[in-house]
mmCIF file of C-alpha atoms in Angstrom:
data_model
loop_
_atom_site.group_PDB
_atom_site.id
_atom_site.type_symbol
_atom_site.label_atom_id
_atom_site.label_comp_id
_atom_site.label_asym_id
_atom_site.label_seq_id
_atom_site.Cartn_x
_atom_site.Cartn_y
_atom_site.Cartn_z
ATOM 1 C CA UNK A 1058 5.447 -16.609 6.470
ATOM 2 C CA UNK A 1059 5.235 -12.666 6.918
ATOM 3 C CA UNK A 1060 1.515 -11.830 7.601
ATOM 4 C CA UNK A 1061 -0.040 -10.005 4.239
ATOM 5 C CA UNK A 1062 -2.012 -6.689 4.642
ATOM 6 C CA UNK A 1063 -4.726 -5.397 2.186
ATOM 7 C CA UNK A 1064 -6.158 -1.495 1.064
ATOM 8 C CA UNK A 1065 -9.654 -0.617 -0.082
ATOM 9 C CA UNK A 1066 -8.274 -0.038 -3.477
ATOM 10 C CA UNK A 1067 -7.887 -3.989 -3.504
ATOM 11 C CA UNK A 1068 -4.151 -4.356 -3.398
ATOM 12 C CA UNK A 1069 -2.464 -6.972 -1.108
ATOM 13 C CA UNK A 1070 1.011 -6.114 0.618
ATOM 14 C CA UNK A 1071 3.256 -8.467 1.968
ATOM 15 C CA UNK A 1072 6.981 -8.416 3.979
ATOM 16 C CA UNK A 1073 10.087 -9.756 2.056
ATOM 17 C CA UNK A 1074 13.355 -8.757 4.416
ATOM 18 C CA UNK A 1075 13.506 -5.273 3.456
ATOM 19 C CA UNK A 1076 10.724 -5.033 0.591
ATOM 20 C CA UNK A 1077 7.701 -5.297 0.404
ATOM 21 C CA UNK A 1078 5.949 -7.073 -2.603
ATOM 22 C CA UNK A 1079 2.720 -5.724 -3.955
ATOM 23 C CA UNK A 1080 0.000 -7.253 -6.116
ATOM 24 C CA UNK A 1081 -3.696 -7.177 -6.601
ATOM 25 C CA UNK A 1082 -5.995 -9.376 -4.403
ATOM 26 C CA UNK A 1083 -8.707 -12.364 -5.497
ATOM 27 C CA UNK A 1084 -11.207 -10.090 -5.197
ATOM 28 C CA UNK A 1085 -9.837 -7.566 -7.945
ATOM 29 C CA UNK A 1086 -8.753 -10.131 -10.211
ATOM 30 C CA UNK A 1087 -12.403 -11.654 -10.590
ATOM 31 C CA UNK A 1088 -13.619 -8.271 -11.209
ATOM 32 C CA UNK A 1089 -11.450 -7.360 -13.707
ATOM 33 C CA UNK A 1090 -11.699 -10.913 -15.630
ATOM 34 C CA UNK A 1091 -9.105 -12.493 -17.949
ATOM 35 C CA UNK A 1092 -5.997 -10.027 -17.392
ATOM 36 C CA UNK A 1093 -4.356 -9.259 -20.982
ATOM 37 C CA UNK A 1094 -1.878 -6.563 -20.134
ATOM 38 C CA UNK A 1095 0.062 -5.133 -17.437
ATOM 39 C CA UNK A 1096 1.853 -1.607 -17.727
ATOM 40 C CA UNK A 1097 4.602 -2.007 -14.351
ATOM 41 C CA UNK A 1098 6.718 0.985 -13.066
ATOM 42 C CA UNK A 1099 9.837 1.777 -13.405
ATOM 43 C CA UNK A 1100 12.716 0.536 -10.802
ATOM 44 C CA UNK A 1101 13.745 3.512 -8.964
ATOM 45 C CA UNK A 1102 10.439 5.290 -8.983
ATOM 46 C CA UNK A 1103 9.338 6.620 -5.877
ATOM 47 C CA UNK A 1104 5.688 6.472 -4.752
ATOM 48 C CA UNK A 1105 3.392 8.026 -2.148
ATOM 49 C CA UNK A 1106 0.866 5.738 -0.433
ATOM 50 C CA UNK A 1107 -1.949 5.787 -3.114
ATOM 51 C CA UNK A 1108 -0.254 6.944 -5.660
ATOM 52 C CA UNK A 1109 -1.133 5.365 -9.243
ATOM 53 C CA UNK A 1110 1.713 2.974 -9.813
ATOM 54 C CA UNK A 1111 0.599 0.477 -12.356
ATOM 55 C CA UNK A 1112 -2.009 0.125 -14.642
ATOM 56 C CA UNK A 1113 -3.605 -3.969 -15.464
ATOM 57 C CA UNK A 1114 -5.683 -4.562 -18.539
ATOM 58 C CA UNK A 1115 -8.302 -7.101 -18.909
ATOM 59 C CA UNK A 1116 -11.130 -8.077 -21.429
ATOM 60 C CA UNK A 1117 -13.491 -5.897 -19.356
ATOM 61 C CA UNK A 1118 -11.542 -2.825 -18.552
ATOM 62 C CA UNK A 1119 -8.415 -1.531 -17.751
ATOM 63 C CA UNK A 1120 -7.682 -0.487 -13.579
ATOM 64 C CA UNK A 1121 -4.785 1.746 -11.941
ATOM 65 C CA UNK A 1122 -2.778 -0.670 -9.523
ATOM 66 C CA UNK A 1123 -2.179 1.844 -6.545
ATOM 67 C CA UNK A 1124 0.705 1.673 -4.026
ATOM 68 C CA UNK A 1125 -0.249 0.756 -0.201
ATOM 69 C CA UNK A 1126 2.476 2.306 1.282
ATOM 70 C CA UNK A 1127 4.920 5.273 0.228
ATOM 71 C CA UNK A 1128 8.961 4.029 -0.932
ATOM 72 C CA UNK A 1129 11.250 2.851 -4.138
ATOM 73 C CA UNK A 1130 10.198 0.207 -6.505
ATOM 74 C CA UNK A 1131 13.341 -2.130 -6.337
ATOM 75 C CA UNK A 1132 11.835 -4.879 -8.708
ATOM 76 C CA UNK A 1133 9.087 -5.372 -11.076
ATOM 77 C CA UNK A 1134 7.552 -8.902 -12.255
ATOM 78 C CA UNK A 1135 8.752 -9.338 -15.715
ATOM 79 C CA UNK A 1136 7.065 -12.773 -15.737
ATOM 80 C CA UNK A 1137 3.831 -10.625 -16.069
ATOM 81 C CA UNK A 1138 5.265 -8.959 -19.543
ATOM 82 C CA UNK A 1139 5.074 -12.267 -21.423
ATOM 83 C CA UNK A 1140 2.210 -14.137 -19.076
ATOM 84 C CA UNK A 1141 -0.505 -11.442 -17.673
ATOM 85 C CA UNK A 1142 -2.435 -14.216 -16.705
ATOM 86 C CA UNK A 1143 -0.344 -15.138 -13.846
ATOM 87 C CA UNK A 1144 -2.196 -12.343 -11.863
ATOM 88 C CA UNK A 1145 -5.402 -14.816 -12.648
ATOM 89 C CA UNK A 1146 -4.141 -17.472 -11.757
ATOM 90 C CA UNK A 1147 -1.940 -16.657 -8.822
ATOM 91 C CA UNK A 1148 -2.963 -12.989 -7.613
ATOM 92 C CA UNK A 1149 -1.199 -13.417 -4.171
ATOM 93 C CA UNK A 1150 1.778 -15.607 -5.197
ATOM 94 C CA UNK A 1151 3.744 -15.612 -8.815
ATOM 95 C CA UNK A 1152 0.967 -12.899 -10.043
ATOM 96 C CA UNK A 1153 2.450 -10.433 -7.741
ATOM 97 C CA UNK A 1154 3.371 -7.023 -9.348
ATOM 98 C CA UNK A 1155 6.444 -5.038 -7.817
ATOM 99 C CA UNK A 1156 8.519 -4.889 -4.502
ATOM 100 C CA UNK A 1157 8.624 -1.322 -2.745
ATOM 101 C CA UNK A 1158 11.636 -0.490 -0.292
ATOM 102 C CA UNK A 1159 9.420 1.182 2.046
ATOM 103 C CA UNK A 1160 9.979 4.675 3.726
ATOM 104 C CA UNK A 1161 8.399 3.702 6.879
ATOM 105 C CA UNK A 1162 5.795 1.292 8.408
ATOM 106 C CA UNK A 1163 2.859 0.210 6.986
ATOM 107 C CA UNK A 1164 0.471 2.864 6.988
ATOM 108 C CA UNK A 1165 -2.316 1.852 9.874
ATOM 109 C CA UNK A 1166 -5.177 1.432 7.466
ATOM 110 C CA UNK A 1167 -4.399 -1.412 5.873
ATOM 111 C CA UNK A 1168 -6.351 -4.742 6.545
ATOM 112 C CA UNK A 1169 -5.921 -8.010 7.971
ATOM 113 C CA UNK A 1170 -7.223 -10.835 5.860
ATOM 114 C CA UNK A 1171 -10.454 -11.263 8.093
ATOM 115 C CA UNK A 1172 -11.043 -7.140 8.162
ATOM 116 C CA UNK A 1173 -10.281 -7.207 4.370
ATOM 117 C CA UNK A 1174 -12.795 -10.651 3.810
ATOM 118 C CA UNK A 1175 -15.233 -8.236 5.812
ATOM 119 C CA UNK A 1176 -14.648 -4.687 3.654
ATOM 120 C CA UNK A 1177 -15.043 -7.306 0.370
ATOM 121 C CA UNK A 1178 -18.589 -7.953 1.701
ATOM 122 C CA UNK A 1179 -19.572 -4.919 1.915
ATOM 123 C CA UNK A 1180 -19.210 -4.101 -1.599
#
């Protein structure tokens, strides 16, 4: 399995061949509470690393998904139209949010899971 990378903004990035998928971690999903809505991008849009890409709605507020890394969204969740509470129930698995063809590497700030479980305690 493809090791998975996280920002400060709380977004977890992960290797798929030539993608890369993107979702929100554990940690945002908690905060935000039960997830009711999800606004994904379009497929073909290109994005600069922090660029607002996404926007989730939950009971408590609504929160800009941002992208890790700069590229093309090539695919979106649709499973997340009709079930928003996949990103509840499975933030790092089927609650993932879009797959970016990236431009180039990761950027160099993003997180390990023990740097990230580190940052989160911080907060």
């Amino acid at each position: 399995m493809t090791e998975t990378k996280f920002s400060k903004d709380h977004e977890w990035v992960r290797l798929d061949g030539g993608a890369a998928i993107v979702g929100i971690t554990d940690h945002a999903q908690n905060a935000l509470g039960d997830v009711v809505f999800v606004d994904l991008p379009e497929i073909g849009r290109e994005v600069a690393v922090g660029e607002a890409i996404a926007v989730v709605e939950s009971v408590k507020a609504a929160s800009d998904v941002y992208a890790p890394l700069a590229g093309r969204v090539v695919e979106v969740n649709s499973a997340l139209v009709d079930n928003p509470g996949l990103i509840n129930s499975e933030p790092t698995a089927e609650g993932w949010f879009f797959k970016i063809e990236p431009n180039g590497p990761l950027p160099d700030d993003l997180m390990d899971e023990g740097e990230y479980a580190a940052f989160v305690e911080t907060l």
